[in-house]
Short mmCIF file of C-alpha atoms in Angstrom, two decimals:
data_model
loop_
_atom_site.label_atom_id
_atom_site.label_comp_id
_atom_site.label_asym_id
_atom_site.label_seq_id
_atom_site.Cartn_x
_atom_site.Cartn_y
_atom_site.Cartn_z
CA UNK A 57 0.00 -0.01 0.20
CA UNK A 58 1.61 3.27 -1.08
CA UNK A 59 0.64 6.56 1.13
CA UNK A 60 -0.23 9.39 -1.95
CA UNK A 61 -0.91 13.48 -1.64
CA UNK A 62 -2.39 14.24 -4.51
CA UNK A 63 -1.89 18.63 -4.18
CA UNK A 64 -4.39 21.11 -6.43
CA UNK A 65 -2.33 24.05 -6.77
CA UNK A 66 -2.74 27.43 -6.26
CA UNK A 67 -5.05 28.94 -9.29
CA UNK A 68 -8.31 27.40 -10.47
CA UNK A 69 -11.76 28.94 -9.57
CA UNK A 70 -12.78 26.80 -5.74
CA UNK A 71 -16.18 27.10 -6.72
CA UNK A 72 -16.84 22.83 -6.29
CA UNK A 73 -14.11 21.44 -4.72
CA UNK A 74 -11.60 19.55 -7.44
CA UNK A 75 -12.91 16.99 -9.22
CA UNK A 76 -9.90 15.40 -11.25
CA UNK A 77 -8.27 13.75 -7.72
CA UNK A 78 -11.28 12.98 -5.89
CA UNK A 79 -12.00 10.74 -8.56
CA UNK A 80 -8.39 9.35 -8.32
CA UNK A 81 -8.52 9.07 -4.39
CA UNK A 82 -11.66 6.80 -4.97
CA UNK A 83 -10.43 4.87 -7.75
CA UNK A 84 -7.27 4.21 -5.47
CA UNK A 85 -8.13 3.89 -2.42
CA UNK A 86 -10.78 0.99 -3.56
CA UNK A 87 -7.48 -0.35 -4.64
CA UNK A 88 -5.59 -0.94 -1.35
CA UNK A 89 -4.13 2.85 -1.63
CA UNK A 90 -4.53 5.45 1.60
CA UNK A 91 -4.95 9.10 -1.09
CA UNK A 92 -5.48 12.21 1.09
CA UNK A 93 -6.20 15.01 -0.90
CA UNK A 94 -5.39 18.64 -0.56
CA UNK A 95 -7.08 21.52 -2.62
CA UNK A 96 -4.83 25.33 -1.88
CA UNK A 97 -7.26 27.13 -3.96
CA UNK A 98 -9.03 27.37 -0.72
CA UNK A 99 -6.08 29.36 1.02
CA UNK A 100 -6.85 32.66 1.67
CA UNK A 101 -3.78 33.84 0.79
CA UNK A 102 -2.14 32.10 -1.92
CA UNK A 103 -5.72 32.11 -3.74
CA UNK A 104 -5.61 36.15 -3.56
CA UNK A 105 -2.05 36.74 -4.28
CA UNK A 106 -3.48 36.68 -8.21
CA UNK A 107 -6.18 39.41 -7.64
CA UNK A 108 -4.19 41.55 -6.12
CA UNK A 109 -1.36 41.17 -8.87
CA UNK A 110 -3.60 42.01 -11.29
CA UNK A 111 -5.96 44.79 -9.14
CA UNK A 112 -1.64 46.38 -9.03
CA UNK A 113 -1.40 46.16 -13.13
CA UNK A 114 -5.43 46.88 -13.88
CA UNK A 115 -5.10 50.57 -11.96
CA UNK A 116 -1.51 50.85 -13.68
CA UNK A 117 -2.22 50.25 -16.84
CA UNK A 118 -4.97 51.88 -17.31
CA UNK A 119 -6.35 48.97 -19.69
CA UNK A 120 -9.33 48.14 -17.74
CA UNK A 121 -10.03 44.68 -20.01
CA UNK A 122 -12.44 43.46 -17.27
CA UNK A 123 -11.29 40.58 -17.67
CA UNK A 124 -7.71 38.52 -16.51
CA UNK A 125 -7.01 36.44 -20.46
CA UNK A 126 -4.67 39.83 -20.62
CA UNK A 127 -2.96 39.30 -17.50
CA UNK A 128 -1.95 35.75 -17.58
CA UNK A 129 1.31 36.27 -19.97
CA UNK A 130 2.96 38.33 -17.25
CA UNK A 131 2.26 35.87 -14.47
CA UNK A 132 2.61 32.90 -15.74
CA UNK A 133 6.74 33.67 -16.86
CA UNK A 134 7.17 35.54 -13.03
CA UNK A 135 5.61 32.94 -11.46
CA UNK A 136 8.24 30.31 -13.68
CA UNK A 137 10.85 32.62 -13.10
CA UNK A 138 10.98 32.29 -10.25
CA UNK A 139 10.51 28.69 -9.99
CA UNK A 140 14.04 28.76 -11.56
CA UNK A 141 15.80 30.50 -9.35
CA UNK A 142 15.83 34.35 -11.21
CA UNK A 143 16.69 36.97 -9.23
CA UNK A 144 15.06 39.65 -8.51
CA UNK A 145 17.20 42.18 -10.78
CA UNK A 146 16.37 39.12 -13.15
CA UNK A 147 12.18 39.23 -12.70
CA UNK A 148 12.73 43.28 -12.55
CA UNK A 149 14.09 42.92 -16.28
CA UNK A 150 10.84 40.10 -17.41
CA UNK A 151 8.21 42.23 -15.88
CA UNK A 152 9.48 45.67 -17.78
CA UNK A 153 10.16 43.54 -21.01
CA UNK A 154 6.28 42.45 -20.16
CA UNK A 155 4.66 45.23 -20.54
CA UNK A 156 6.35 46.85 -23.18
CA UNK A 157 5.78 43.17 -25.43
CA UNK A 158 1.73 44.39 -23.93
CA UNK A 159 1.77 48.19 -24.67
CA UNK A 160 1.19 48.91 -21.05
CA UNK A 161 4.33 50.54 -20.29
CA UNK A 162 2.39 52.58 -17.78
CA UNK A 163 2.46 49.72 -15.07
CA UNK A 164 6.25 49.61 -15.06
CA UNK A 165 6.16 51.84 -11.34
CA UNK A 166 4.74 48.62 -9.82
CA UNK A 167 6.93 45.94 -10.73
CA UNK A 168 8.95 45.97 -7.26
CA UNK A 169 5.50 45.58 -5.55
CA UNK A 170 4.51 42.42 -8.11
CA UNK A 171 8.14 41.23 -7.82
CA UNK A 172 7.65 41.28 -3.20
CA UNK A 173 4.54 39.44 -4.11
CA UNK A 174 5.28 36.60 -5.87
CA UNK A 175 7.88 36.39 -3.14
CA UNK A 176 5.38 36.71 -0.27
CA UNK A 177 3.48 34.07 -2.24
CA UNK A 178 6.18 31.72 -3.14
CA UNK A 179 7.86 31.96 1.01
CA UNK A 180 3.67 31.61 2.12
CA UNK A 181 3.18 28.20 -0.44
CA UNK A 182 6.76 26.25 0.84
CA UNK A 183 5.62 27.11 4.77
CA UNK A 184 2.38 26.21 3.78
CA UNK A 185 3.58 22.57 2.27
CA UNK A 186 5.27 22.02 5.39
CA UNK A 187 3.74 22.73 7.79
CA UNK A 188 -0.15 22.25 6.83
CA UNK A 189 0.63 19.49 4.09
CA UNK A 190 3.38 17.37 6.11
CA UNK A 191 4.76 16.79 3.21
CA UNK A 192 7.34 14.38 4.34
CA UNK A 193 5.17 12.07 5.24
CA UNK A 194 4.16 10.62 2.16
CA UNK A 195 5.85 8.30 -0.44
CA UNK A 196 4.71 9.88 -3.60
CA UNK A 197 2.80 13.65 -4.01
CA UNK A 198 1.33 14.69 -6.88
CA UNK A 199 0.50 17.51 -8.94
CA UNK A 200 -3.11 17.95 -10.79
CA UNK A 201 -1.36 21.20 -13.56
CA UNK A 202 -2.74 23.60 -15.38
CA UNK A 203 -1.43 26.25 -17.69
CA UNK A 204 -2.02 28.34 -14.68
CA UNK A 205 -0.80 26.04 -12.70
CA UNK A 206 1.92 24.69 -13.67
CA UNK A 207 4.88 27.36 -12.03
CA UNK A 208 2.98 26.82 -8.49
CA UNK A 209 2.71 22.69 -9.85
CA UNK A 210 6.81 22.56 -9.65
CA UNK A 211 7.69 25.15 -6.92
CA UNK A 212 5.99 21.84 -5.06
CA UNK A 213 7.75 19.17 -6.68
CA UNK A 214 11.04 21.44 -5.63
CA UNK A 215 10.42 21.94 -2.13
CA UNK A 216 9.75 18.10 -2.04
CA UNK A 217 12.78 17.26 -2.82
CA UNK A 218 14.26 19.91 -1.23
CA UNK A 219 14.15 18.17 1.73
CA UNK A 220 12.61 14.58 0.93
CA UNK A 221 14.04 13.33 -1.36
CA UNK A 222 13.31 10.07 -1.20
CA UNK A 223 9.59 10.97 -1.70
CA UNK A 224 8.49 10.70 -5.53
CA UNK A 225 6.52 13.21 -7.11
CA UNK A 226 4.63 13.08 -10.64
CA UNK A 227 2.70 15.77 -12.28
CA UNK A 228 -0.23 15.16 -14.53
CA UNK A 229 -3.29 17.43 -15.34
CA UNK A 230 -4.90 19.58 -18.17
CA UNK A 231 -1.54 21.36 -19.02
CA UNK A 232 -0.30 17.75 -20.87
CA UNK A 233 -2.57 19.11 -24.15
CA UNK A 234 -1.65 22.15 -24.95
CA UNK A 235 1.10 23.71 -23.52
CA UNK A 236 3.83 21.02 -22.90
CA UNK A 237 1.56 18.02 -25.08
CA UNK A 238 3.95 14.91 -25.95
CA UNK A 239 6.47 15.70 -28.84
CA UNK A 240 6.94 19.50 -27.91
CA UNK A 241 9.79 21.55 -27.56
CA UNK A 242 8.49 22.15 -23.81
CA UNK A 243 7.57 18.66 -22.46
CA UNK A 244 11.58 18.02 -23.76
CA UNK A 245 12.70 21.11 -21.34
CA UNK A 246 10.17 19.57 -18.73
CA UNK A 247 11.89 16.10 -19.05
CA UNK A 248 15.39 17.43 -19.55
CA UNK A 249 15.63 20.53 -16.78
CA UNK A 250 13.57 19.51 -13.97
CA UNK A 251 15.41 15.84 -12.53
CA UNK A 252 13.25 17.28 -9.14
CA UNK A 253 10.22 16.03 -11.96
CA UNK A 254 9.67 12.58 -11.46
CA UNK A 255 7.02 11.21 -12.44
CA UNK A 256 5.37 12.81 -15.87
CA UNK A 257 1.60 12.25 -16.34
CA UNK A 258 0.48 12.47 -19.76
CA UNK A 259 -3.88 12.24 -20.48
CA UNK A 260 -6.36 9.79 -18.16
CA UNK A 261 -5.29 9.30 -14.66
CA UNK A 262 -7.08 6.09 -13.29
CA UNK A 263 -5.35 3.40 -14.31
CA UNK A 264 -1.87 5.13 -15.79
CA UNK A 265 -1.79 6.47 -11.81
CA UNK A 266 -2.59 3.28 -10.39
CA UNK A 267 -0.02 1.40 -12.47
CA UNK A 268 2.49 3.52 -11.29
CA UNK A 269 2.15 3.23 -7.88
CA UNK A 270 2.23 -1.20 -8.51
CA UNK A 271 6.07 0.72 -10.24
CA UNK A 272 5.17 -0.89 -13.41
CA UNK A 273 7.11 2.32 -14.64
CA UNK A 274 9.69 2.24 -12.32
CA UNK A 275 11.95 3.48 -15.15
CA UNK A 276 9.78 5.72 -17.06
CA UNK A 277 8.96 9.75 -16.16
CA UNK A 278 6.72 10.53 -19.86
CA UNK A 279 3.31 7.80 -18.88
CA UNK A 280 0.96 8.15 -21.59
CA UNK A 281 -2.30 6.34 -22.75
CA UNK A 282 -0.07 3.91 -24.87
CA UNK A 283 2.73 2.60 -22.81
CA UNK A 284 -1.45 0.59 -21.29
CA UNK A 285 -2.36 -0.25 -25.24
CA UNK A 286 -4.46 3.83 -25.24
CA UNK A 287 -6.54 1.00 -22.53
CA UNK A 288 -9.29 3.99 -21.35
CA UNK A 289 -11.45 3.94 -18.10
CA UNK A 290 -15.01 2.07 -18.31
CA UNK A 291 -17.65 5.08 -17.08
CA UNK A 292 -19.89 2.46 -15.71
CA UNK A 293 -17.38 1.06 -13.94
CA UNK A 294 -16.37 4.80 -11.45
CA UNK A 295 -16.15 4.92 -8.09
CA UNK A 296 -17.64 7.46 -6.38
CA UNK A 297 -15.39 10.56 -6.41
CA UNK A 298 -14.13 11.16 -2.61
CA UNK A 299 -14.51 14.50 -1.08
CA UNK A 300 -13.62 13.72 2.45
CA UNK A 301 -10.03 14.93 2.61
CA UNK A 302 -12.25 18.68 1.86
CA UNK A 303 -14.30 20.94 4.05
CA UNK A 304 -17.43 21.03 1.84
CA UNK A 305 -19.49 23.99 3.66
CA UNK A 306 -16.31 25.72 1.85
CA UNK A 307 -17.62 25.03 -1.24
CA UNK A 308 -21.42 26.26 -3.35
CA UNK A 309 -21.52 22.15 -5.10
CA UNK A 310 -20.30 19.24 -5.86
CA UNK A 311 -19.07 18.63 -8.77
CA UNK A 312 -19.14 15.15 -10.90
CA UNK A 313 -19.00 14.07 -14.35
CA UNK A 314 -20.87 12.58 -17.20
CA UNK A 315 -18.81 11.64 -19.73
CA UNK A 316 -14.97 11.73 -21.01
CA UNK A 317 -13.60 13.70 -23.97
CA UNK A 318 -15.87 14.51 -26.97
CA UNK A 319 -17.28 12.85 -30.67
CA UNK A 320 -17.24 16.58 -31.96
CA UNK A 321 -13.72 17.73 -33.85
CA UNK A 322 -13.21 21.82 -33.43
CA UNK A 323 -10.66 22.43 -34.58
CA UNK A 324 -8.70 24.99 -32.04
CA UNK A 325 -10.03 22.13 -28.74
CA UNK A 326 -7.97 19.61 -27.61
CA UNK A 327 -10.05 17.53 -25.54
CA UNK A 328 -9.66 14.05 -27.08
CA UNK A 329 -5.85 14.99 -26.16
CA UNK A 330 -6.50 14.16 -22.76
CA UNK A 331 -10.21 11.61 -22.92
CA UNK A 332 -8.93 9.98 -25.34
CA UNK A 333 -12.65 8.32 -27.13
CA UNK A 334 -15.89 9.47 -26.36
CA UNK A 335 -17.49 8.16 -23.29
CA UNK A 336 -20.76 8.30 -21.24
CA UNK A 337 -22.01 7.15 -17.95
CA UNK A 338 -25.29 5.84 -17.97
CA UNK A 339 -27.92 7.96 -16.37
CA UNK A 340 -29.20 5.38 -14.10
CA UNK A 341 -26.38 4.61 -12.69
CA UNK A 342 -25.14 8.70 -12.43
CA UNK A 343 -28.41 9.67 -11.27
CA UNK A 344 -27.46 7.64 -8.61
CA UNK A 345 -24.06 8.58 -7.93
CA UNK A 346 -25.16 11.98 -8.17
CA UNK A 347 -28.22 11.37 -4.80
CA UNK A 348 -25.26 9.24 -3.28
CA UNK A 349 -23.17 12.66 -2.90
CA UNK A 350 -26.11 14.58 -2.60
CA UNK A 351 -27.08 12.31 1.20
CA UNK A 352 -23.48 12.24 1.74
CA UNK A 353 -21.94 15.63 1.71
CA UNK A 354 -25.99 17.53 2.34
CA UNK A 355 -25.68 19.56 -0.48
CA UNK A 356 -27.97 19.75 -3.55
CA UNK A 357 -26.10 21.26 -5.88
CA UNK A 358 -23.90 19.88 -8.89
CA UNK A 359 -21.36 21.15 -11.71
CA UNK A 360 -21.11 18.57 -14.22
CA UNK A 361 -17.02 18.85 -14.68
CA UNK A 362 -17.04 17.13 -18.22
CA UNK A 363 -17.65 18.70 -21.67
CA UNK A 364 -21.02 18.02 -22.89
CA UNK A 365 -23.78 17.07 -21.80
CA UNK A 366 -25.92 16.86 -25.14
CA UNK A 367 -25.95 12.47 -25.45
CA UNK A 368 -26.75 12.30 -21.29
CA UNK A 369 -29.24 15.33 -20.62
CA UNK A 370 -32.17 14.33 -21.79
CA UNK A 371 -32.06 11.01 -19.93
CA UNK A 372 -30.14 11.95 -16.90
CA UNK A 373 -33.21 14.66 -15.85
CA UNK A 374 -35.79 11.21 -16.19
CA UNK A 375 -34.19 9.89 -14.33
CA UNK A 376 -33.62 12.87 -11.97
CA UNK A 377 -37.11 13.02 -12.45
CA UNK A 378 -38.14 9.59 -11.48
CA UNK A 379 -35.55 8.98 -8.39
CA UNK A 380 -37.64 12.26 -7.10
CA UNK A 381 -33.88 13.24 -6.80
CA UNK A 382 -33.90 17.75 -5.68
CA UNK A 383 -31.02 18.12 -6.99
CA UNK A 384 -29.99 20.70 -9.25
CA UNK A 385 -26.60 21.26 -11.51
CA UNK A 386 -25.18 23.42 -14.10
CA UNK A 387 -22.65 22.03 -17.09
CA UNK A 388 -21.44 22.79 -20.89
CA UNK A 389 -24.42 22.38 -23.12
CA UNK A 390 -23.88 23.03 -27.77
CA UNK A 391 -26.46 24.66 -29.75
CA UNK A 392 -27.73 21.32 -31.25
CA UNK A 393 -31.12 21.66 -32.37
CA UNK A 394 -33.01 19.98 -29.08
CA UNK A 395 -32.09 23.59 -26.97
CA UNK A 396 -33.85 25.53 -29.37
CA UNK A 397 -36.83 23.43 -27.82
CA UNK A 398 -38.12 24.97 -25.28
CA UNK A 399 -40.49 22.52 -23.78
CA UNK A 400 -37.14 20.55 -23.33
CA UNK A 401 -35.33 23.46 -21.70
CA UNK A 402 -38.27 23.80 -19.42
CA UNK A 403 -38.36 20.24 -18.35
CA UNK A 404 -35.19 20.56 -17.61
CA UNK A 405 -34.92 23.73 -15.97
CA UNK A 406 -37.85 22.49 -13.57
CA UNK A 407 -35.65 18.26 -13.79
CA UNK A 408 -32.81 21.08 -11.96
CA UNK A 409 -30.59 22.35 -14.53
CA UNK A 410 -30.29 26.37 -13.46
CA UNK A 411 -27.24 27.13 -15.57
CA UNK A 412 -25.63 26.02 -19.21
CA UNK A 413 -22.19 26.69 -19.89
CA UNK A 414 -22.02 27.62 -23.75
CA UNK A 415 -18.92 26.97 -26.40
CA UNK A 416 -20.08 29.96 -28.68
CA UNK A 417 -17.09 30.98 -30.02
CA UNK A 418 -17.56 32.83 -32.73
CA UNK A 419 -21.27 34.75 -34.31
CA UNK A 420 -19.00 34.82 -37.75
CA UNK A 421 -20.48 32.20 -39.97
CA UNK A 422 -17.00 32.11 -41.98
CA UNK A 423 -14.76 31.48 -38.92
CA UNK A 424 -17.21 29.05 -37.60
CA UNK A 425 -17.01 26.75 -40.64
CA UNK A 426 -13.00 27.65 -40.12
CA UNK A 427 -13.50 26.28 -36.75
CA UNK A 428 -15.81 23.25 -37.82
CA UNK A 429 -17.91 23.90 -34.67
CA UNK A 430 -21.41 23.03 -37.15
CA UNK A 431 -23.99 25.30 -35.84
CA UNK A 432 -24.91 28.31 -36.93
CA UNK A 433 -25.36 32.15 -35.50
CA UNK A 434 -29.21 31.02 -35.57
CA UNK A 435 -29.06 28.49 -33.57
CA UNK A 436 -26.89 30.58 -31.20
CA UNK A 437 -29.31 32.54 -30.85
CA UNK A 438 -32.16 30.67 -30.52
CA UNK A 439 -30.81 28.60 -28.46
CA UNK A 440 -29.62 31.29 -26.47
CA UNK A 441 -33.60 32.30 -26.09
CA UNK A 442 -34.93 28.96 -24.97
CA UNK A 443 -32.95 28.62 -21.90
CA UNK A 444 -33.71 31.79 -20.95
CA UNK A 445 -36.91 31.74 -21.27
CA UNK A 446 -36.82 28.89 -18.70
CA UNK A 447 -35.01 30.35 -16.47
CA UNK A 448 -31.90 28.87 -17.47
CA UNK A 449 -28.64 31.39 -16.44
CA UNK A 450 -26.35 30.89 -19.53
CA UNK A 451 -22.39 31.44 -19.90
CA UNK A 452 -20.97 31.69 -23.56
CA UNK A 453 -17.42 31.52 -24.06
CA UNK A 454 -15.79 32.95 -27.18
CA UNK A 455 -12.42 32.13 -28.64
CA UNK A 456 -11.10 35.75 -30.02
CA UNK A 457 -8.61 36.70 -33.26
CA UNK A 458 -9.53 32.32 -34.90
CA UNK A 459 -6.64 32.08 -37.27
CA UNK A 460 -8.12 34.49 -40.10
CA UNK A 461 -11.36 36.17 -38.70
CA UNK A 462 -10.97 39.40 -39.86
CA UNK A 463 -12.32 43.10 -38.42
CA UNK A 464 -16.03 42.17 -40.57
CA UNK A 465 -15.53 38.69 -38.30
CA UNK A 466 -15.15 39.72 -35.46
CA UNK A 467 -18.37 43.39 -35.89
CA UNK A 468 -20.70 40.32 -36.14
CA UNK A 469 -19.62 39.11 -33.44
CA UNK A 470 -19.99 42.15 -31.04
CA UNK A 471 -23.41 42.79 -33.46
CA UNK A 472 -24.77 39.20 -31.52
CA UNK A 473 -23.46 39.60 -28.02
CA UNK A 474 -25.11 43.45 -28.25
CA UNK A 475 -28.54 41.35 -29.77
CA UNK A 476 -28.60 38.93 -27.72
CA UNK A 477 -27.13 40.15 -24.70
CA UNK A 478 -30.46 39.81 -22.63
CA UNK A 479 -30.57 35.77 -22.96
CA UNK A 480 -26.72 36.18 -21.69
CA UNK A 481 -26.61 36.02 -17.77
CA UNK A 482 -21.91 35.48 -17.91
CA UNK A 483 -19.62 36.40 -21.05
CA UNK A 484 -16.54 34.72 -20.83
CA UNK A 485 -14.30 35.87 -24.08
CA UNK A 486 -9.51 34.28 -24.21
CA UNK A 487 -8.21 36.02 -27.73
CA UNK A 488 -6.66 32.42 -29.75
CA UNK A 489 -3.92 30.96 -28.27
CA UNK A 490 -1.43 28.48 -30.54
CA UNK A 491 -0.02 25.62 -29.81
CA UNK A 492 2.14 23.40 -31.72
CA UNK A 493 0.59 19.87 -30.59
CA UNK A 494 -2.54 19.28 -29.79
CA UNK A 495 -4.91 21.71 -31.21
CA UNK A 496 -6.68 20.58 -34.86
CA UNK A 497 -5.03 23.35 -36.49
CA UNK A 498 -1.19 22.61 -34.91
CA UNK A 499 0.63 21.69 -37.89
CA UNK A 500 -1.77 24.46 -41.33
CA UNK A 501 1.08 26.35 -39.71
CA UNK A 502 4.15 27.51 -39.27
CA UNK A 503 5.22 28.32 -35.90
CA UNK A 504 8.01 30.88 -33.51
CA UNK A 505 7.84 32.00 -30.08
CA UNK A 506 7.09 35.72 -29.07
CA UNK A 507 9.38 35.85 -26.40
CA UNK A 508 12.78 36.51 -27.00
CA UNK A 509 16.08 34.36 -25.82
CA UNK A 510 17.26 36.25 -23.19
CA UNK A 511 14.03 35.66 -21.34
CA UNK A 512 13.58 31.79 -22.11
CA UNK A 513 16.12 31.48 -20.21
CA UNK A 514 14.97 32.32 -17.66
CA UNK A 515 11.37 31.01 -17.79
CA UNK A 516 12.55 27.85 -19.05
CA UNK A 517 8.71 27.21 -21.54
CA UNK A 518 7.47 28.43 -24.54
CA UNK A 519 4.68 30.65 -25.88
CA UNK A 520 4.45 30.25 -29.99
CA UNK A 521 2.35 32.34 -32.25
CA UNK A 522 2.06 31.15 -36.05
CA UNK A 523 4.43 33.44 -38.26
CA UNK A 524 2.20 36.33 -39.77
CA UNK A 525 -0.64 35.50 -37.49
CA UNK A 526 -3.40 37.66 -39.12
CA UNK A 527 -5.05 38.67 -36.61
CA UNK A 528 -2.10 39.58 -35.14
CA UNK A 529 -1.42 38.73 -31.35
CA UNK A 530 -2.52 42.60 -30.75
CA UNK A 531 -5.32 42.33 -32.56
CA UNK A 532 -6.17 40.18 -30.70
CA UNK A 533 -5.87 41.83 -27.04
CA UNK A 534 -6.90 45.02 -28.66
CA UNK A 535 -10.11 42.77 -29.90
CA UNK A 536 -11.06 41.46 -26.29
CA UNK A 537 -10.71 44.58 -24.99
CA UNK A 538 -13.21 45.59 -27.08
CA UNK A 539 -15.86 42.73 -26.39
CA UNK A 540 -15.17 42.99 -22.82
CA UNK A 541 -16.07 46.94 -22.78
CA UNK A 542 -18.99 46.06 -24.90
CA UNK A 543 -19.99 43.36 -21.87
CA UNK A 544 -19.34 46.28 -19.40
CA UNK A 545 -21.35 49.02 -20.99
CA UNK A 546 -24.34 45.53 -21.71
CA UNK A 547 -24.17 44.63 -18.14
CA UNK A 548 -23.05 41.12 -18.61
CA UNK A 549 -20.86 40.19 -16.35
CA UNK A 550 -17.38 38.27 -16.76
CA UNK A 551 -17.58 35.98 -13.28
CA UNK A 552 -14.21 35.99 -10.76
CA UNK A 553 -15.76 35.61 -8.20
CA UNK A 554 -18.37 35.72 -5.14
CA UNK A 555 -18.97 40.01 -5.40
CA UNK A 556 -19.93 39.33 -9.42
CA UNK A 557 -21.91 36.11 -8.83
CA UNK A 558 -24.10 38.25 -6.87
CA UNK A 559 -23.56 40.77 -9.28
CA UNK A 560 -24.74 38.72 -11.79
CA UNK A 561 -27.49 36.54 -10.75
CA UNK A 562 -29.46 40.05 -9.37
CA UNK A 563 -30.11 40.99 -12.92
CA UNK A 564 -31.13 37.81 -14.34
CA UNK A 565 -33.32 37.26 -11.71
CA UNK A 566 -34.76 41.36 -12.70
CA UNK A 567 -35.30 39.86 -16.27
CA UNK A 568 -36.14 36.41 -15.24
CA UNK A 569 -38.34 36.78 -11.40
CA UNK A 570 -39.19 32.53 -12.59
CA UNK A 571 -35.53 31.73 -11.93
CA UNK A 572 -34.57 29.61 -9.33
CA UNK A 573 -32.55 31.79 -6.63
CA UNK A 574 -28.89 29.93 -6.64
CA UNK A 575 -27.24 31.29 -4.03
CA UNK A 576 -28.94 33.40 -0.90
#
């Protein structure tokens, strides 16, 4: 039996207990291993650091983007430079280059404060690891890692090896579907330059972690689904996610998955790289799991942590009614014809669906076709109207500046948002980011690193863009600002905190008085 600590580093929004490590705990403990989970996103000092960092930039730069997409391009390299032992002077130099790169020269006066914030952040993280997490008690320590948590994840392993060199360190998560995907320079860098990372787990984790703990990959640093002949996990054999290590009162929802992967082939997406072929749970099995979790943790509200509910929502809502579940849930839907039918959305709402997240991406028919989305602006609009008519909150996601997007295309997106703003609960927009591997569009373009070599030598990992991209990176960021400005003008909230949620709730209830009250 192995003693394992699974850590979720900052930064991801702590509205629900982290699903990935909870699923892994439930599975590994059923195989006889002793697993503990820690979510560092609920630590006030750690979680608030990036808010303080972004607030300082926002005020000093006078850009006021009403969103964080741009600012991650500043903090992520800064955090990585610190982890890679860059001096204070070197971090200041990096910030100076980054502020110039993103036309925020006005912010150079706050660089000393930003450096101090980062230094305090990592000092606090080290203290928490040693005193509260007691990392010395475990034989394996793993981190669930995304782009925004890469530096923190690496730091955790660095500190682990510094004090407990015999402990085996493992890193996995979504970062390996894009920034550090297999076959990229960034993956090679992680393998060759970070000797304090023992195991890199790429892809669906249950079987890979189990075999790692059983010492099957003793001489391998990188472990992927190819090492187990692309065997995937049977969804209807899944154990309940184990949230017992989390203080459930600190979260607003529970979370569960109804499926894995996605059957669609949008060109910017890397969902299939992590999860393999699309699979879903049987509706009766999923409903039973949700009811079990509700009874165990005394919470009735769920976030569905998978990519798409379309293929099970009808059966699931029928089962929830059948089993008198009294459950509320929120998840991702695609703007398909069944969502346009108001009898459907009314039924789903009555069964407990209170919020839907829709990948709109663009309102230009041409861009949607280039993305291989398979939807139309007309369908998108009808879906928004159908969902909102049932009081269901609609979060919309947009990709700004997809390759080939013209000003006319972008204006169609702005016009769509303005025309449909009363049916939109939340609007979250991100500029298009190119990755050399993982996206279906990756091989279509030549690419280049966007930072000079003296910066790369300190942050180690490269950020790429398409050679002679159109629209350019600067144009994408300028369009992002225009979307954010429009969103603010229309009163649509981009939610990053509970204060934002309350503001969004007040607006939605005023528009749709029959909507369920969720946050009271």
